[in-house]
Tab-separated table of C-alpha atoms in Angstrom:
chain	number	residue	atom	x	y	z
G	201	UNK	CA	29.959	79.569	-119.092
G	202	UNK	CA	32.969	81.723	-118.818
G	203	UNK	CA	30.428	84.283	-117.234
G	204	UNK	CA	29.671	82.409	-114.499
G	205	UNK	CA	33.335	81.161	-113.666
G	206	UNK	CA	33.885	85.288	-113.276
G	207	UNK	CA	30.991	85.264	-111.040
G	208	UNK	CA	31.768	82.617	-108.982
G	209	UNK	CA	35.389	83.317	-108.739
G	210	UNK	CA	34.659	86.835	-108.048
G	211	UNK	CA	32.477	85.310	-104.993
G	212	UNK	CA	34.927	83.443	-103.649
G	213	UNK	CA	37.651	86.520	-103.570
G	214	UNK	CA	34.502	88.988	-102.051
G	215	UNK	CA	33.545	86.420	-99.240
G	216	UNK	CA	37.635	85.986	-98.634
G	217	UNK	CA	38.158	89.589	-98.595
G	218	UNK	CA	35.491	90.109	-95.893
G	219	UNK	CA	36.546	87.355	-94.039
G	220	UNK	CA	40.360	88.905	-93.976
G	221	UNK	CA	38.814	92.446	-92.979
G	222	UNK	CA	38.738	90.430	-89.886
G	223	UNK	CA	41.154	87.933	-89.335
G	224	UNK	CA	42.107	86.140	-86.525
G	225	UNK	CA	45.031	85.439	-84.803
G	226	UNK	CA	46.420	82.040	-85.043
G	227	UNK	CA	45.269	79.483	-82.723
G	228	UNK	CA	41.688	81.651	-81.709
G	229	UNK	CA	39.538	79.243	-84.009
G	230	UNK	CA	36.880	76.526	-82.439
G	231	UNK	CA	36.070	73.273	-84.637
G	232	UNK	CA	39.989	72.944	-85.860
G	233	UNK	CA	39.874	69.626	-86.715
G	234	UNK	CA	38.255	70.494	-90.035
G	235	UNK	CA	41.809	71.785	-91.224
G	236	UNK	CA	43.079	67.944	-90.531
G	237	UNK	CA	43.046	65.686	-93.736
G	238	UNK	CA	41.947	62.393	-93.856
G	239	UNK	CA	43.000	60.930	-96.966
G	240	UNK	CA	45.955	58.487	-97.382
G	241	UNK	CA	47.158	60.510	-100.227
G	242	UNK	CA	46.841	64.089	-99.503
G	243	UNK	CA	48.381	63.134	-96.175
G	244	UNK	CA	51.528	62.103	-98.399
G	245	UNK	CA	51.225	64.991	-100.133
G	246	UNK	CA	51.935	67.530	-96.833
G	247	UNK	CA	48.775	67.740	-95.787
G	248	UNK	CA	46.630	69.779	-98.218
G	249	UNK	CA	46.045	69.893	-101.916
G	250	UNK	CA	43.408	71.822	-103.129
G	251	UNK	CA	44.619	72.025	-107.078
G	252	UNK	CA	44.778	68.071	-108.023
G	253	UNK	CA	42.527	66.625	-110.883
G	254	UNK	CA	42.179	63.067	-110.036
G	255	UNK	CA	39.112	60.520	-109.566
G	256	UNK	CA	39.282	60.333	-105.471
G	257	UNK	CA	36.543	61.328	-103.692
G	258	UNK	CA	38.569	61.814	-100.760
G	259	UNK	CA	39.702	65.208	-102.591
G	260	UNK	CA	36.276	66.533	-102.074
G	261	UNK	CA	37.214	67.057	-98.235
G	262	UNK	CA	40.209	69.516	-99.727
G	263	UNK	CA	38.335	71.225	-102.833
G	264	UNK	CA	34.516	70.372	-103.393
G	265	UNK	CA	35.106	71.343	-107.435
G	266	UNK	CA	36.849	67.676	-107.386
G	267	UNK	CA	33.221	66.211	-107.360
G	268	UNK	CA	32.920	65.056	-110.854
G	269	UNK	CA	30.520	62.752	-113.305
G	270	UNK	CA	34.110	60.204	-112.858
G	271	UNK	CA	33.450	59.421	-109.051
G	272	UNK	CA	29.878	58.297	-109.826
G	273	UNK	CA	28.634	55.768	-106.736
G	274	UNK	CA	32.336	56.063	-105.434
G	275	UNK	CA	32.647	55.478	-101.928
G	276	UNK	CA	35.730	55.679	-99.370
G	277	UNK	CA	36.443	55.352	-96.184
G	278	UNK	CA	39.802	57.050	-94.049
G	279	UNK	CA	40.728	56.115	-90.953
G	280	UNK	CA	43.309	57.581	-88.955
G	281	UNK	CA	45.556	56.642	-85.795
G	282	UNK	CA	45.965	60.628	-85.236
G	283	UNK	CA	49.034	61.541	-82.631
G	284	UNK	CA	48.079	60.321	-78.646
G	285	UNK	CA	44.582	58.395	-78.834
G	286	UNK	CA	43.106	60.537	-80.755
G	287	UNK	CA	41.184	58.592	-84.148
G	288	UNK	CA	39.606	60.290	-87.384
G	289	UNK	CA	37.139	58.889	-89.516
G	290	UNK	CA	35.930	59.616	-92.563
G	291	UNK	CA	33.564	58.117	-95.298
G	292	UNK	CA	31.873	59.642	-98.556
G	293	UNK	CA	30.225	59.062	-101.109
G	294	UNK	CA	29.248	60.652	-104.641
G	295	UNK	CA	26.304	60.252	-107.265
G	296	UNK	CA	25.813	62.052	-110.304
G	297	UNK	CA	22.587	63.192	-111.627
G	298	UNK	CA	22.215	63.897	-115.435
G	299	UNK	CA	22.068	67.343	-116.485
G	300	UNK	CA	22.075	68.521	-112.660
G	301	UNK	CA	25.439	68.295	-111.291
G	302	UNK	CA	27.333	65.669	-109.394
G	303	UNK	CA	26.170	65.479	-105.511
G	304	UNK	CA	28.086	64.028	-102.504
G	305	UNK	CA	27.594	63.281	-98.889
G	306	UNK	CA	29.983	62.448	-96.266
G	307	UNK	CA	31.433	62.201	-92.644
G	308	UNK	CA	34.856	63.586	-91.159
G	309	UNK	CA	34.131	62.412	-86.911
G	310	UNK	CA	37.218	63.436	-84.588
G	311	UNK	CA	37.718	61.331	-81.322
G	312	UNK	CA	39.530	62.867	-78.727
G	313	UNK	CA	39.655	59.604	-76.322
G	314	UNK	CA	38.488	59.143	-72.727
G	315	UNK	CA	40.189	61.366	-70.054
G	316	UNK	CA	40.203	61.293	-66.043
G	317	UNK	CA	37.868	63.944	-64.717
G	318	UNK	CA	38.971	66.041	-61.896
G	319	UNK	CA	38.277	68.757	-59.731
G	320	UNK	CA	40.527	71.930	-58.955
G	321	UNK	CA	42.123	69.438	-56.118
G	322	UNK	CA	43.350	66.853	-58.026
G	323	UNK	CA	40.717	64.736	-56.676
G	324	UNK	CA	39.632	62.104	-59.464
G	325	UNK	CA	35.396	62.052	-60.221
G	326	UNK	CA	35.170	59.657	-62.942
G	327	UNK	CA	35.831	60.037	-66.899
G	328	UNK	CA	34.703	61.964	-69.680
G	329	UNK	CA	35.326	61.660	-73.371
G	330	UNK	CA	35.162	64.418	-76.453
G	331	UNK	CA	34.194	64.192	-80.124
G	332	UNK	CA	33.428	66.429	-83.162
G	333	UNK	CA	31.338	65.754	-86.588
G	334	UNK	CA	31.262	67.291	-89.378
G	335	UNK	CA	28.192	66.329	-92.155
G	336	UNK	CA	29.721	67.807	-95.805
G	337	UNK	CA	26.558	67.610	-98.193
G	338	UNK	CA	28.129	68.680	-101.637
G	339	UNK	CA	27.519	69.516	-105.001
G	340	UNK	CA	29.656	70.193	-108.622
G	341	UNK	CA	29.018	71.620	-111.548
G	342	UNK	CA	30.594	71.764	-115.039
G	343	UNK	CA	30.850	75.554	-115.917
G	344	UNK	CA	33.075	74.540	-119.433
G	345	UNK	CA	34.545	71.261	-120.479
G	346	UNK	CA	37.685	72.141	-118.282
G	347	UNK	CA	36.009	74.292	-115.524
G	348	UNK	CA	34.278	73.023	-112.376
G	349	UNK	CA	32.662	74.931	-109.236
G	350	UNK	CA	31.630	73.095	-106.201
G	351	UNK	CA	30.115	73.910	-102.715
G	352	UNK	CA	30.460	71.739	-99.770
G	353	UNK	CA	27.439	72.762	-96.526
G	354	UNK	CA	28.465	71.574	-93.791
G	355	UNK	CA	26.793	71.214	-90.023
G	356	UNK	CA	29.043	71.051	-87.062
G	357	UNK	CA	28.387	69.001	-83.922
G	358	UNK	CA	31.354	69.316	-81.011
G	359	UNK	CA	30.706	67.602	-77.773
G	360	UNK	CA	33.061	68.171	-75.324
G	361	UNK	CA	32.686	66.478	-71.791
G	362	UNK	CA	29.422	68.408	-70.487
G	363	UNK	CA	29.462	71.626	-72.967
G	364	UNK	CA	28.601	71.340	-76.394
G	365	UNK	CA	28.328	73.727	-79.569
G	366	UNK	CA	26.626	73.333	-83.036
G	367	UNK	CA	27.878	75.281	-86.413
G	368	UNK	CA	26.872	75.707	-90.058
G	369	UNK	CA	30.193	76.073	-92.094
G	370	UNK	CA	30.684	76.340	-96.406
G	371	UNK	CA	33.524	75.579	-98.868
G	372	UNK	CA	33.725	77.173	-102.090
G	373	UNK	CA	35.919	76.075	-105.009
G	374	UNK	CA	37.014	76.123	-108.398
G	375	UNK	CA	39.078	73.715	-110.244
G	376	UNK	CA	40.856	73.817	-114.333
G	377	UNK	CA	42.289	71.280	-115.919
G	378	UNK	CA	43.771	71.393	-118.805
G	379	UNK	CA	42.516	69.235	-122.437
G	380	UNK	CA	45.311	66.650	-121.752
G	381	UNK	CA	44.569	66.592	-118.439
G	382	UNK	CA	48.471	66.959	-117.309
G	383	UNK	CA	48.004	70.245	-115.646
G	384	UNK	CA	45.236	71.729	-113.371
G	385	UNK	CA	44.661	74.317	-110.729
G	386	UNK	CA	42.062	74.663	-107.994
G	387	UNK	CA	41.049	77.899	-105.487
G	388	UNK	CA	39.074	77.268	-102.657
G	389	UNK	CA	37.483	79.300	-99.639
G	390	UNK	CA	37.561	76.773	-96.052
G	391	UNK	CA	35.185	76.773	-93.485
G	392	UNK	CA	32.866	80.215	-94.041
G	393	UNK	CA	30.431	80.320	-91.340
G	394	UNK	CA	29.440	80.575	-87.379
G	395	UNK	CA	28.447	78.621	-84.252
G	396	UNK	CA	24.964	78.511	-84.151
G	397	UNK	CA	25.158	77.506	-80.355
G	398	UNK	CA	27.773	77.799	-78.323
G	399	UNK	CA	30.080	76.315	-75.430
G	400	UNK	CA	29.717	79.026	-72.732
G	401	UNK	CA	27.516	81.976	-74.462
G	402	UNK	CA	31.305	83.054	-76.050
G	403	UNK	CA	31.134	82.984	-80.002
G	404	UNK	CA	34.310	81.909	-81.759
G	405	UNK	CA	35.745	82.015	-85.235
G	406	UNK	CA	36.162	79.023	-87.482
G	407	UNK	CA	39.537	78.028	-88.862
G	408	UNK	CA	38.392	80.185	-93.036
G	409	UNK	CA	41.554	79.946	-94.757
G	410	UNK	CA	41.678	80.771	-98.649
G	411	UNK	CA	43.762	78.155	-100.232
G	412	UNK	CA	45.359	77.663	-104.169
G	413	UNK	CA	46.733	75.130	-105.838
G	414	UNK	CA	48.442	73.803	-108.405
G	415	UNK	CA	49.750	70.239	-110.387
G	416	UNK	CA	51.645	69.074	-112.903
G	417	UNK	CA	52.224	65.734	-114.789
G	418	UNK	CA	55.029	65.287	-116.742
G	419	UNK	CA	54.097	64.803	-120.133
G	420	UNK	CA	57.105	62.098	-120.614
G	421	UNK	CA	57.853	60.943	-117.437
G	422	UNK	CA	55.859	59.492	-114.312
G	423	UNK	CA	55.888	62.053	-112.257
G	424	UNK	CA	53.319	64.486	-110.619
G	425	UNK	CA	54.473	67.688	-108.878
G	426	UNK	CA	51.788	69.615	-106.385
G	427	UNK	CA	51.904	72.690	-104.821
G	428	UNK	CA	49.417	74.792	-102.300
G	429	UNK	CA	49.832	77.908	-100.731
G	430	UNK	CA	47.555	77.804	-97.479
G	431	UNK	CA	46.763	80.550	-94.501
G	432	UNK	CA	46.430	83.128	-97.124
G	433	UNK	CA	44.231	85.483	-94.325
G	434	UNK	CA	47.344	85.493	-92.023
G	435	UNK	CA	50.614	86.200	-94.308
G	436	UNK	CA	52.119	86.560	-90.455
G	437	UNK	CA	50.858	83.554	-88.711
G	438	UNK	CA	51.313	84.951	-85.380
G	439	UNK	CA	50.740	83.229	-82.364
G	440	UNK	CA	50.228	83.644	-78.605
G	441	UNK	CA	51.072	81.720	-75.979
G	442	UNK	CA	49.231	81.408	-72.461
G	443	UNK	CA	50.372	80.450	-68.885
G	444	UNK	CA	47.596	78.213	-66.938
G	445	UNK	CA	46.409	81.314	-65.169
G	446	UNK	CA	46.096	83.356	-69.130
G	447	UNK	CA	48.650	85.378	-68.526
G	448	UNK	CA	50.805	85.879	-72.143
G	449	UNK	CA	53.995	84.087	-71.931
G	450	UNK	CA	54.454	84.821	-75.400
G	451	UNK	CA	52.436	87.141	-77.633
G	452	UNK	CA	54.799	87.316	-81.189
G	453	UNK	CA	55.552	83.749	-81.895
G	454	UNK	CA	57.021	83.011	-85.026
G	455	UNK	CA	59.188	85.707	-85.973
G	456	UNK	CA	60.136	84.308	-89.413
G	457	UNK	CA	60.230	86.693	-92.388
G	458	UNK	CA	61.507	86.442	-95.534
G	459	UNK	CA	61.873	83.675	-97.660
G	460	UNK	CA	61.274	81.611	-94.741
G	461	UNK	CA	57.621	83.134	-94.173
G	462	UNK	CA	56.821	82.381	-97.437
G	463	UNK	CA	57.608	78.968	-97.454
G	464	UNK	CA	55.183	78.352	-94.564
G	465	UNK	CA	52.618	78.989	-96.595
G	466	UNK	CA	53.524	75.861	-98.975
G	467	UNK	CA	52.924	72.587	-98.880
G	468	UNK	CA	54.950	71.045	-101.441
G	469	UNK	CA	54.224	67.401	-102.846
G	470	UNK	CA	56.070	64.928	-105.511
G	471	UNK	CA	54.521	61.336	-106.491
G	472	UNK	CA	55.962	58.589	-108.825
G	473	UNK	CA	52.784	57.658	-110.844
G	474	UNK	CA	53.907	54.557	-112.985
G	475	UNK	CA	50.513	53.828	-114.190
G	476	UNK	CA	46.447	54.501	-112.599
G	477	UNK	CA	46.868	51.646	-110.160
G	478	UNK	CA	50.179	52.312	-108.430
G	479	UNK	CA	51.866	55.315	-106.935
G	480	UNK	CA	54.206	56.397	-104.588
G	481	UNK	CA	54.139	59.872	-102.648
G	482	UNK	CA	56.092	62.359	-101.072
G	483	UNK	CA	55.371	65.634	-99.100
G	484	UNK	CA	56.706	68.441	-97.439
G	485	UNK	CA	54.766	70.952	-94.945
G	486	UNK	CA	57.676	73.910	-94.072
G	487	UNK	CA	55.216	75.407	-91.192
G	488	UNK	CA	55.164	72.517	-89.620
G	489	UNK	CA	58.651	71.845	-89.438
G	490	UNK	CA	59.305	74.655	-88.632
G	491	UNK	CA	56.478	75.083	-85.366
G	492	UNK	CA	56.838	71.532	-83.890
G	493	UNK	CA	59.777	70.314	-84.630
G	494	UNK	CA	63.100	70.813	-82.310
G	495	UNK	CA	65.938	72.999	-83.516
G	496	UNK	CA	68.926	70.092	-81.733
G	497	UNK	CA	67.034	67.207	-83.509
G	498	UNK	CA	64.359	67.852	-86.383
G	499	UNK	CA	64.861	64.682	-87.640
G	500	UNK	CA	62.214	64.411	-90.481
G	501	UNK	CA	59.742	66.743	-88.978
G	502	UNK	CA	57.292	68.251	-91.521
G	503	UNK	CA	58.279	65.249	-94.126
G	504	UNK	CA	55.282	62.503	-95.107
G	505	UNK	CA	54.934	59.663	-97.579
G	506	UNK	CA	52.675	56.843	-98.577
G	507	UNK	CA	51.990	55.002	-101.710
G	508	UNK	CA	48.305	53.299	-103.116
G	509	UNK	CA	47.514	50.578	-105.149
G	510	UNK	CA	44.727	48.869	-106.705
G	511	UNK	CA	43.583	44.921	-105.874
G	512	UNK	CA	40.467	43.857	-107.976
G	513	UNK	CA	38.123	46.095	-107.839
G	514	UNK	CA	39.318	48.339	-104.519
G	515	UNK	CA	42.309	51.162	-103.944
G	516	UNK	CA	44.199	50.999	-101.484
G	517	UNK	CA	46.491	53.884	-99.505
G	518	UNK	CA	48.448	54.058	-96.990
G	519	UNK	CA	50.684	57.804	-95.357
G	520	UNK	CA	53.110	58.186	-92.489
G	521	UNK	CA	53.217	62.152	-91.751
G	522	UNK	CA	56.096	63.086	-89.050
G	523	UNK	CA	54.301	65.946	-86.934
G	524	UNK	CA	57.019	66.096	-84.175
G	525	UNK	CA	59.859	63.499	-83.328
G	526	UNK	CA	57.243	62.325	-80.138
G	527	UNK	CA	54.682	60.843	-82.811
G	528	UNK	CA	53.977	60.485	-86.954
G	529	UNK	CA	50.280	60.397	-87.670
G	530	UNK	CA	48.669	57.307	-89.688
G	531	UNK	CA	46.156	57.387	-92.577
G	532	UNK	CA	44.880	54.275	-94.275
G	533	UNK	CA	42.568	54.477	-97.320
G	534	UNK	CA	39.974	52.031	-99.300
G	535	UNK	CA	37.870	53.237	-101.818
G	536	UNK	CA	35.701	51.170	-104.680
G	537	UNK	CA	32.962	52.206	-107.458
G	538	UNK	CA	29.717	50.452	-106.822
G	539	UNK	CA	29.375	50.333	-110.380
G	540	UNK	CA	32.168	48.150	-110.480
G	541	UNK	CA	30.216	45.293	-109.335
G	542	UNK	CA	27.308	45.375	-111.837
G	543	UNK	CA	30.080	44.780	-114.445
């Protein structure tokens, strides 16, 4: 078993080394709404954690190693009242098959809203609306009793008004625990893959980021610190900026450097975890502070919270994550075990 953790973890770094041979600049990627979460609690949690151990198959979105024998005929559903009028979806589900591996199948839909169609003029012609969907067929596997690798396929359909595009995308990950199950750590490689078809014959890259993580539960004390370092292709996270006729208005954003670069890579996340069917959660995201919020008033830009509890037989979630002081984004939870009911 500890064979094949080398081997797959040795993958994972191979395929992310490729990948960075070629990295992209910030803000060139198609299909970004697969970097968006869509559960209640990560969204706490800053946005991303790709190293927690816990029975939500929501995780499986941020680390497809979280699919475990636990979350057998677990279902969810995420909705969220994203910034403008823009909605996410998401629902999943996971089964476990004896002495094969745990599979899951879900749904993460982005709805961009309706807008006013118009021609060069100004002159209005009617309305057109824009949505991408994402189909994430996965599949776990114990490598040791604390060891887990996962792989999350994933087809791509983006319509947007008349031109449309279809990918193929793949997660990789790997997630320890430890025996007491207080600590655990998770790697995993985003979004591998290509269009297939594309908008206007112009092939772009996908948002691949390699990700790590790490938490830790206090032994004596009900608390849960998390902590992932994210854009690990792009250490520089440089940016461009375009006038309406693509002329570069600014072609070296973010000048940070420092202790300050590195902390954009974090996402930083606390919870208060009095017992399994109550929390309370806390995040910090430093890049996004730091990119969209305003240097007179950030306010609580880049902060988020939420809490979840449990009612019967169904958990509950809820997250407010500040983005920019014009808007917070929204994301409610609900998740049960069907196997619950046969009880």
């Amino acid at each position: 078993m500890k064979g094949k953790a080398v081997i797959y973890l040795f993958t994972i770094l191979l395929c992310g080394w490729t990948i960075n041979a070629n990295a992209q600049q910030a803000g060139s990627n198609t299909y970004d709404f697969l970097t968006l979460t869509n559960s209640a609690r990560v969204g706490a949690l800053g946005g991303n954690q790709v190293g927690m151990h816990l029975n939500d198959v929501s995780l499986v979105f941020h680390n497809p190693a979280n699919l475990s024998s636990q979350l057998h005929q677990t279902m969810t559903f995420n909705y969220v009242p994203y910034v403008s009028d823009i909605k996410m979806t998401y629902a999943g589900y996971a089964h476990t098959v004896e002495s094969v591996g745990t599979f899951g199948v879900s749904i993460h839909s982005i709805n961009y809203g309706t807008f006013d169609r118009a021609d060069v003029d100004g002159n209005l012609n009617g309305t057109f609306s824009a949505a991408e969907y994402a189909i994430n067929l996965s599949y776990s596997k114990v490598l040791s009793p604390k060891l887990r690798a996962g792989i999350s396929l994933k087809p791509i359909i983006s319509n947007l008004e008349q031109y449309n595009s279809f990918g193929l995308a793949a997660d990789l990950g790997l997630l320890y625990h430890s025996e007491n199950q207080l600590f655990s750590a998770g790697i995993t490689l985003k979004n591998v893959g290509s269009q297939i078809t594309t908008y206007n014959d112009t092939y772009e890259p996908l948002p691949t980021d390699l990700q790590i993580g790490i938490s830790k539960k206090l032994a004596h004390a009900p608390f849960r610190f998390s902590l992932t370092a994210q854009d690990l292709f792009d250490w520089n996270m440089k940016y461009k900026v375009e006038d309406g006729n693509g002329d570069i208005i600014e072609g070296e954003g973010n000048n940070a450097n420092g202790i300050d670069q590195l902390m954009r890579h974090m996402v930083f996340g606390l919870e208060l975890v009095p017992s399994d069917n109550f929390y309370v959660a806390v995040g910090y995201n430093h890049r996004r502070r730091k990119e969209l919020g305003i240097t007179e008033k950030m306010s609580t830009t880049g902060f988020s919270w939420g809490f979840g509890f449990r009612v019967y037989k169904f958990h509950f979630a809820y997250s407010s994550a500040r983005y920019h002081l014009a808007g917070s984004s929204n994301h409610f939870s609900i998740s049960t075990s069907l196997s619950n009911f046969r009880n």
